[in-house]
mmCIF file of C-alpha atoms in Angstrom:
data_model
loop_
_atom_site.group_PDB
_atom_site.id
_atom_site.type_symbol
_atom_site.label_atom_id
_atom_site.label_comp_id
_atom_site.label_asym_id
_atom_site.label_seq_id
_atom_site.Cartn_x
_atom_site.Cartn_y
_atom_site.Cartn_z
ATOM 1 C CA MET A 11 121.984 52.735 102.677
ATOM 2 C CA SER A 12 122.515 54.198 106.122
ATOM 3 C CA LYS A 13 119.471 55.692 107.789
ATOM 4 C CA ILE A 14 119.062 59.606 107.978
ATOM 5 C CA LYS A 15 117.093 60.705 111.448
ATOM 6 C CA ILE A 16 116.129 64.251 112.324
ATOM 7 C CA VAL A 17 116.815 66.479 115.230
ATOM 8 C CA CYS A 18 115.544 70.080 115.951
ATOM 9 C CA ASP A 19 115.664 72.337 118.643
ATOM 10 C CA SER A 20 112.248 73.466 120.263
ATOM 11 C CA SER A 21 111.759 76.168 118.702
ATOM 12 C CA ALA A 22 110.374 74.716 115.878
ATOM 13 C CA GLY A 23 106.414 75.294 114.978
ATOM 14 C CA LEU A 24 105.900 71.317 114.671
ATOM 15 C CA THR A 25 102.406 69.655 115.885
ATOM 16 C CA GLU A 26 102.764 66.610 118.062
ATOM 17 C CA GLU A 27 101.387 64.584 115.423
ATOM 18 C CA GLU A 28 104.253 65.642 112.877
ATOM 19 C CA ILE A 29 106.985 64.553 115.750
ATOM 20 C CA LYS A 30 105.674 61.278 115.939
ATOM 21 C CA LYS A 31 104.847 60.746 111.937
ATOM 22 C CA TYR A 32 108.277 61.961 110.798
ATOM 23 C CA ASP A 33 110.186 60.581 114.305
ATOM 24 C CA ILE A 34 111.850 63.895 114.877
ATOM 25 C CA THR A 35 114.179 64.297 118.187
ATOM 26 C CA ILE A 36 113.537 67.356 119.669
ATOM 27 C CA VAL A 37 116.314 69.300 121.804
ATOM 28 C CA PRO A 38 114.819 71.562 124.242
ATOM 29 C CA LEU A 39 116.067 74.981 125.106
ATOM 30 C CA THR A 40 115.082 76.474 128.277
ATOM 31 C CA VAL A 41 113.809 79.705 129.911
ATOM 32 C CA MET A 42 114.301 80.909 133.614
ATOM 33 C CA ILE A 43 111.188 82.627 135.534
ATOM 34 C CA ASP A 44 112.343 84.605 138.795
ATOM 35 C CA GLY A 45 115.441 82.083 139.274
ATOM 36 C CA THR A 46 113.536 79.025 138.416
ATOM 37 C CA VAL A 47 114.721 77.255 134.937
ATOM 38 C CA TYR A 48 111.969 75.829 132.897
ATOM 39 C CA THR A 49 112.423 73.153 130.011
ATOM 40 C CA GLU A 50 110.130 73.507 126.821
ATOM 41 C CA ARG A 51 108.250 70.208 126.497
ATOM 42 C CA GLU A 52 109.123 68.906 129.716
ATOM 43 C CA THR A 53 108.652 71.196 132.680
ATOM 44 C CA ILE A 54 106.696 74.248 131.027
ATOM 45 C CA THR A 55 103.739 73.872 127.971
ATOM 46 C CA ASN A 56 103.402 76.812 125.241
ATOM 47 C CA ASP A 57 100.076 77.282 127.001
ATOM 48 C CA GLN A 58 101.227 77.688 130.364
ATOM 49 C CA PHE A 59 104.055 80.337 130.088
ATOM 50 C CA PRO A 60 102.350 83.180 128.262
ATOM 51 C CA GLY A 61 100.607 83.541 132.260
ATOM 52 C CA MET A 62 103.611 82.707 134.089
ATOM 53 C CA MET A 63 105.397 85.379 132.075
ATOM 54 C CA GLU A 64 102.975 87.986 132.520
ATOM 55 C CA LYS A 65 103.132 87.509 136.298
ATOM 56 C CA ALA A 66 106.967 87.351 136.569
ATOM 57 C CA LYS A 67 109.073 89.937 138.489
ATOM 58 C CA SER A 68 111.186 90.368 135.548
ATOM 59 C CA LEU A 69 111.629 89.400 131.759
ATOM 60 C CA PRO A 70 112.436 85.739 131.265
ATOM 61 C CA LYS A 71 115.460 84.708 130.269
ATOM 62 C CA THR A 72 116.173 82.504 127.418
ATOM 63 C CA SER A 73 119.149 79.918 127.503
ATOM 64 C CA GLN A 74 120.306 77.466 124.295
ATOM 65 C CA PRO A 75 120.173 73.857 124.801
ATOM 66 C CA PRO A 76 123.589 72.371 126.380
ATOM 67 C CA ILE A 77 126.191 71.220 123.999
ATOM 68 C CA GLY A 78 125.917 68.072 125.868
ATOM 69 C CA LYS A 79 122.375 67.486 125.114
ATOM 70 C CA PHE A 80 122.888 67.585 121.585
ATOM 71 C CA VAL A 81 126.225 65.346 121.769
ATOM 72 C CA GLU A 82 124.109 62.745 123.783
ATOM 73 C CA ALA A 83 121.128 62.455 121.036
ATOM 74 C CA PHE A 84 123.562 62.587 118.184
ATOM 75 C CA ASP A 85 125.595 59.602 119.746
ATOM 76 C CA LYS A 86 121.954 58.196 120.419
ATOM 77 C CA LEU A 87 120.525 58.002 117.070
ATOM 78 C CA GLY A 88 123.805 57.319 115.499
ATOM 79 C CA ALA A 89 124.543 53.908 117.765
ATOM 80 C CA ASP A 90 122.874 51.909 114.419
ATOM 81 C CA GLY A 91 124.959 53.582 111.814
ATOM 82 C CA SER A 92 122.166 56.347 111.138
ATOM 83 C CA GLN A 93 123.260 59.652 109.782
ATOM 84 C CA VAL A 94 121.858 62.764 111.580
ATOM 85 C CA LEU A 95 120.157 65.806 110.086
ATOM 86 C CA CYS A 96 120.138 68.441 112.830
ATOM 87 C CA VAL A 97 118.060 71.886 112.110
ATOM 88 C CA CYS A 98 118.250 75.065 114.011
ATOM 89 C CA MET A 99 116.588 78.518 114.523
ATOM 90 C CA MET A 100 118.230 81.167 112.657
ATOM 91 C CA GLU A 101 121.783 82.390 114.254
ATOM 92 C CA SER A 102 120.865 85.900 114.287
ATOM 93 C CA ILE A 103 118.640 85.270 117.508
ATOM 94 C CA SER A 104 120.107 82.573 119.183
ATOM 95 C CA GLY A 105 123.663 80.433 119.650
ATOM 96 C CA THR A 106 121.663 77.354 119.380
ATOM 97 C CA VAL A 107 123.184 76.433 115.708
ATOM 98 C CA HIS A 108 126.517 77.041 116.938
ATOM 99 C CA ALA A 109 125.792 74.405 119.753
ATOM 100 C CA ALA A 110 124.991 71.954 117.813
ATOM 101 C CA GLU A 111 127.467 72.316 115.688
ATOM 102 C CA GLN A 112 130.318 72.156 118.250
ATOM 103 C CA ALA A 113 128.403 68.956 119.307
ATOM 104 C CA ALA A 114 128.647 67.283 115.935
ATOM 105 C CA ASN A 115 132.430 67.792 115.962
ATOM 106 C CA MET A 116 132.164 65.980 119.423
ATOM 107 C CA SER A 117 130.184 63.014 118.315
ATOM 108 C CA SER A 118 131.636 59.916 116.348
ATOM 109 C CA THR A 119 127.692 60.103 114.437
ATOM 110 C CA ASP A 120 127.807 61.440 111.471
ATOM 111 C CA VAL A 121 125.792 64.753 111.429
ATOM 112 C CA THR A 122 124.997 67.506 109.487
ATOM 113 C CA VAL A 123 124.070 70.747 110.882
ATOM 114 C CA VAL A 124 121.864 73.083 109.246
ATOM 115 C CA ASP A 125 120.385 76.779 110.097
ATOM 116 C CA SER A 126 117.087 77.098 108.916
ATOM 117 C CA HIS A 127 117.534 80.897 109.002
ATOM 118 C CA THR A 128 113.942 80.937 110.615
ATOM 119 C CA THR A 129 112.115 79.607 113.419
ATOM 120 C CA ASP A 130 108.584 78.876 114.411
ATOM 121 C CA ARG A 131 106.011 77.229 111.767
ATOM 122 C CA CYS A 132 108.248 78.161 108.981
ATOM 123 C CA MET A 133 111.362 75.916 110.350
ATOM 124 C CA ALA A 134 108.599 73.235 110.431
ATOM 125 C CA PHE A 135 107.864 73.743 106.703
ATOM 126 C CA GLN A 136 111.340 72.983 106.205
ATOM 127 C CA ILE A 137 111.718 70.204 108.430
ATOM 128 C CA ILE A 138 108.405 68.654 107.168
ATOM 129 C CA GLU A 139 109.591 68.746 103.449
ATOM 130 C CA ALA A 140 113.040 67.238 104.641
ATOM 131 C CA ALA A 141 111.180 64.412 105.953
ATOM 132 C CA LYS A 142 109.482 63.695 102.767
ATOM 133 C CA VAL A 143 112.396 63.574 101.112
ATOM 134 C CA ILE A 144 114.397 61.087 103.425
ATOM 135 C CA GLU A 145 111.143 58.839 103.312
ATOM 136 C CA ASN A 146 111.800 58.618 99.713
ATOM 137 C CA GLY A 147 114.986 57.840 99.554
ATOM 138 C CA GLY A 148 117.117 61.016 99.327
ATOM 139 C CA SER A 149 120.553 61.988 101.067
ATOM 140 C CA VAL A 150 121.276 64.485 103.432
ATOM 141 C CA GLU A 151 122.476 66.846 100.229
ATOM 142 C CA ASP A 152 119.109 66.212 98.828
ATOM 143 C CA THR A 153 117.191 67.186 101.782
ATOM 144 C CA VAL A 154 119.382 70.387 102.505
ATOM 145 C CA ALA A 155 118.510 71.461 98.970
ATOM 146 C CA LYS A 156 114.847 70.865 99.664
ATOM 147 C CA MET A 157 115.119 72.898 103.015
ATOM 148 C CA GLN A 158 116.842 75.788 101.228
ATOM 149 C CA ASP A 159 114.163 75.803 98.539
ATOM 150 C CA VAL A 160 111.501 75.839 100.931
ATOM 151 C CA PHE A 161 112.780 78.820 102.980
ATOM 152 C CA SER A 162 113.328 80.744 99.371
ATOM 153 C CA LYS A 163 109.922 80.651 99.265
ATOM 154 C CA SER A 164 108.841 81.302 102.897
ATOM 155 C CA LYS A 165 107.401 84.083 104.558
ATOM 156 C CA LEU A 166 107.135 85.174 108.302
ATOM 157 C CA PHE A 167 105.260 88.165 109.260
ATOM 158 C CA LEU A 168 105.158 88.755 113.051
ATOM 159 C CA ALA A 169 102.578 91.678 114.569
ATOM 160 C CA ILE A 170 104.038 93.269 117.675
ATOM 161 C CA ASP A 171 101.488 94.285 119.918
ATOM 162 C CA LYS A 172 103.546 95.862 122.923
ATOM 163 C CA LEU A 173 107.237 96.488 122.216
ATOM 164 C CA ASP A 174 108.968 96.477 125.563
ATOM 165 C CA ASN A 175 110.125 92.833 125.876
ATOM 166 C CA LEU A 176 111.493 92.900 122.082
ATOM 167 C CA VAL A 177 113.531 95.899 123.204
ATOM 168 C CA ALA A 178 114.482 94.635 126.794
ATOM 169 C CA GLY A 179 115.628 91.298 125.184
ATOM 170 C CA GLY A 180 118.351 92.666 123.003
ATOM 171 C CA ARG A 181 117.262 90.264 120.093
ATOM 172 C CA VAL A 182 116.850 93.000 117.502
ATOM 173 C CA ASN A 183 119.953 95.791 118.979
ATOM 174 C CA ARG A 184 120.313 97.152 115.424
ATOM 175 C CA PHE A 185 116.876 98.668 115.831
ATOM 176 C CA ALA A 186 116.545 99.022 119.266
ATOM 177 C CA GLY A 187 116.992 102.643 119.507
ATOM 178 C CA THR A 188 114.340 103.038 117.224
ATOM 179 C CA LEU A 189 111.884 101.076 118.520
ATOM 180 C CA SER A 190 112.637 102.321 122.483
ATOM 181 C CA LYS A 191 111.349 105.765 121.187
ATOM 182 C CA LEU A 192 107.952 103.843 120.015
ATOM 183 C CA LEU A 193 106.208 102.096 122.519
ATOM 184 C CA ASN A 194 102.967 103.030 121.690
ATOM 185 C CA ILE A 195 103.625 102.468 117.783
ATOM 186 C CA LYS A 196 102.483 98.698 116.769
ATOM 187 C CA VAL A 197 105.193 97.177 114.392
ATOM 188 C CA MET A 198 105.172 94.516 112.014
ATOM 189 C CA LEU A 199 108.365 92.485 111.435
ATOM 190 C CA GLU A 200 109.228 90.241 108.629
ATOM 191 C CA ILE A 201 112.378 87.298 108.790
ATOM 192 C CA LYS A 202 114.567 88.245 105.690
ATOM 193 C CA ASP A 203 117.855 86.073 104.949
ATOM 194 C CA GLY A 204 117.815 85.284 108.881
ATOM 195 C CA GLU A 205 117.397 88.664 109.920
ATOM 196 C CA ILE A 206 114.693 90.594 111.799
ATOM 197 C CA THR A 207 113.594 93.476 109.939
ATOM 198 C CA ILE A 208 110.604 95.956 110.241
ATOM 199 C CA ASP A 209 108.123 95.591 107.524
ATOM 200 C CA SER A 210 106.135 98.820 108.939
ATOM 201 C CA LYS A 211 105.256 100.582 112.117
ATOM 202 C CA GLY A 212 101.940 102.363 112.745
ATOM 203 C CA ARG A 213 99.179 103.207 115.326
ATOM 204 C CA GLY A 214 96.667 100.831 116.388
ATOM 205 C CA THR A 215 95.087 97.846 115.750
ATOM 206 C CA LYS A 216 93.422 99.580 112.615
ATOM 207 C CA TYR A 217 96.737 100.002 111.180
ATOM 208 C CA ILE A 218 97.833 96.377 112.052
ATOM 209 C CA HIS A 219 94.577 95.153 110.336
ATOM 210 C CA LYS A 220 95.439 97.098 107.153
ATOM 211 C CA THR A 221 99.093 95.741 107.106
ATOM 212 C CA TRP A 222 97.382 92.130 107.194
ATOM 213 C CA GLU A 223 95.128 93.105 104.401
ATOM 214 C CA ARG A 224 98.140 94.185 102.450
ATOM 215 C CA ILE A 225 100.157 90.807 103.029
ATOM 216 C CA LEU A 226 96.750 88.647 102.442
ATOM 217 C CA LYS A 227 96.481 90.465 99.017
ATOM 218 C CA GLN A 228 100.090 89.865 98.178
ATOM 219 C CA MET A 229 99.641 86.093 99.350
ATOM 220 C CA ALA A 230 96.402 85.694 96.870
ATOM 221 C CA ASP A 231 97.978 87.385 93.885
ATOM 222 C CA GLY A 232 101.178 85.464 94.083
ATOM 223 C CA PRO A 233 102.571 82.387 93.677
ATOM 224 C CA LYS A 234 100.313 79.255 95.003
ATOM 225 C CA VAL A 235 100.374 78.790 98.796
ATOM 226 C CA LYS A 236 101.040 75.403 99.970
ATOM 227 C CA ALA A 237 100.999 75.744 103.686
ATOM 228 C CA ILE A 238 99.945 78.105 106.401
ATOM 229 C CA GLY A 239 100.331 78.504 109.990
ATOM 230 C CA ILE A 240 99.644 81.488 112.868
ATOM 231 C CA SER A 241 101.425 81.371 115.877
ATOM 232 C CA ASP A 242 100.539 83.884 118.871
ATOM 233 C CA VAL A 243 100.963 84.710 122.407
ATOM 234 C CA GLN A 244 97.885 84.863 123.792
ATOM 235 C CA ALA A 245 96.388 86.827 120.877
ATOM 236 C CA THR A 246 93.048 85.169 120.303
ATOM 237 C CA LYS A 247 90.909 87.561 119.038
ATOM 238 C CA GLU A 248 93.536 89.149 116.469
ATOM 239 C CA VAL A 249 94.347 85.438 115.402
ATOM 240 C CA ALA A 250 90.585 84.825 114.822
ATOM 241 C CA TRP A 251 90.375 88.137 112.410
ATOM 242 C CA LEU A 252 93.144 86.619 110.947
ATOM 243 C CA LYS A 253 92.195 83.330 110.443
ATOM 244 C CA GLU A 254 88.622 84.148 109.166
ATOM 245 C CA ARG A 255 90.365 85.877 106.189
ATOM 246 C CA LEU A 256 92.930 83.191 105.664
ATOM 247 C CA GLU A 257 90.024 80.454 105.041
ATOM 248 C CA LYS A 258 88.306 82.829 102.744
ATOM 249 C CA LEU A 259 91.196 83.165 100.563
ATOM 250 C CA PHE A 260 92.786 79.841 100.839
ATOM 251 C CA PRO A 261 89.654 77.059 101.781
ATOM 252 C CA ASP A 262 91.751 73.982 100.611
ATOM 253 C CA ILE A 263 94.259 74.546 103.017
ATOM 254 C CA ASP A 264 94.482 73.536 106.543
ATOM 255 C CA ILE A 265 95.646 76.293 108.777
ATOM 256 C CA VAL A 266 97.761 75.484 111.726
ATOM 257 C CA VAL A 267 97.207 77.610 114.841
ATOM 258 C CA ARG A 268 99.544 77.200 117.748
ATOM 259 C CA GLU A 269 100.750 78.822 120.937
ATOM 260 C CA THR A 270 104.211 79.907 119.942
ATOM 261 C CA VAL A 271 107.044 78.439 122.520
ATOM 262 C CA PRO A 272 108.294 79.949 125.671
ATOM 263 C CA ILE A 273 111.755 81.090 123.633
ATOM 264 C CA ILE A 274 109.899 82.882 121.064
ATOM 265 C CA ALA A 275 106.973 84.552 123.441
ATOM 266 C CA THR A 276 109.774 85.834 125.773
ATOM 267 C CA HIS A 277 110.779 88.204 123.066
ATOM 268 C CA THR A 278 107.765 88.850 121.396
ATOM 269 C CA GLY A 279 105.667 89.778 124.365
ATOM 270 C CA MET A 280 102.079 89.332 125.103
ATOM 271 C CA GLY A 281 99.557 89.664 122.239
ATOM 272 C CA ALA A 282 101.858 89.555 119.472
ATOM 273 C CA ASN A 283 101.088 86.709 116.361
ATOM 274 C CA SER A 284 102.761 85.692 113.379
ATOM 275 C CA LEU A 285 101.796 84.428 109.983
ATOM 276 C CA HIS A 286 104.140 81.812 108.299
ATOM 277 C CA TYR A 287 103.495 80.477 104.811
ATOM 278 C CA TYR A 288 105.369 79.078 102.237
ATOM 279 C CA THR A 289 104.521 78.715 98.313
ATOM 280 C CA GLU A 290 105.522 76.761 94.849
#
């Protein structure tokens, strides 16, 4: 039986330990700040980016990986006859999945490309479970089925502190007209069926906290939670507030907290923070 190897783009919210443990290959996206191109995980870190974005003369520009990067990774991993499973962020915010699909057609390796329909830590949940299926001898079809199951039981909520980047970045075109008139309003977004949707909106931090309390109650009252992650863009105080409440509700779960990747931070803006979880 041929081995199955996992590739994903750099938006996946995996820890360094998870990447090493499951031998995951990362194909990085890039971000351009005032004319200089930086590559995620190579020439810029998650922690470095927010400060650079804040000082930039204009909104950084993000780019999907070149098709050649995917081809190179696929060919290298498949040289020993292995199959490749490539997991990408949701198509609605990036063309990365299409670049991977084109690369798969160009590679001599047997590659299956999957749109995770999400990103960040929720994308990592799918990848980790896929890796476990592979460890247990599962097929590519088995891993894809498991990822779809995890996605169906996952939630991603994103609190936006300032809407300027979100509107300017054009990743929520359907809502741009509405949001651009509400730049002093704080918004809670949710990923549903691979699309960014507005959960609710209101004024001030108290509103956001009230919204988080509602979401936390839904978590507590719903199916058993299996994993939790928090990602942010220098929202230290808000992350501490949210994490404290999550730890009280789910004391047995190790909550992964991380500064999100530059690609996501560019569009969410400073002060954004998000909650990712999935259930049984």
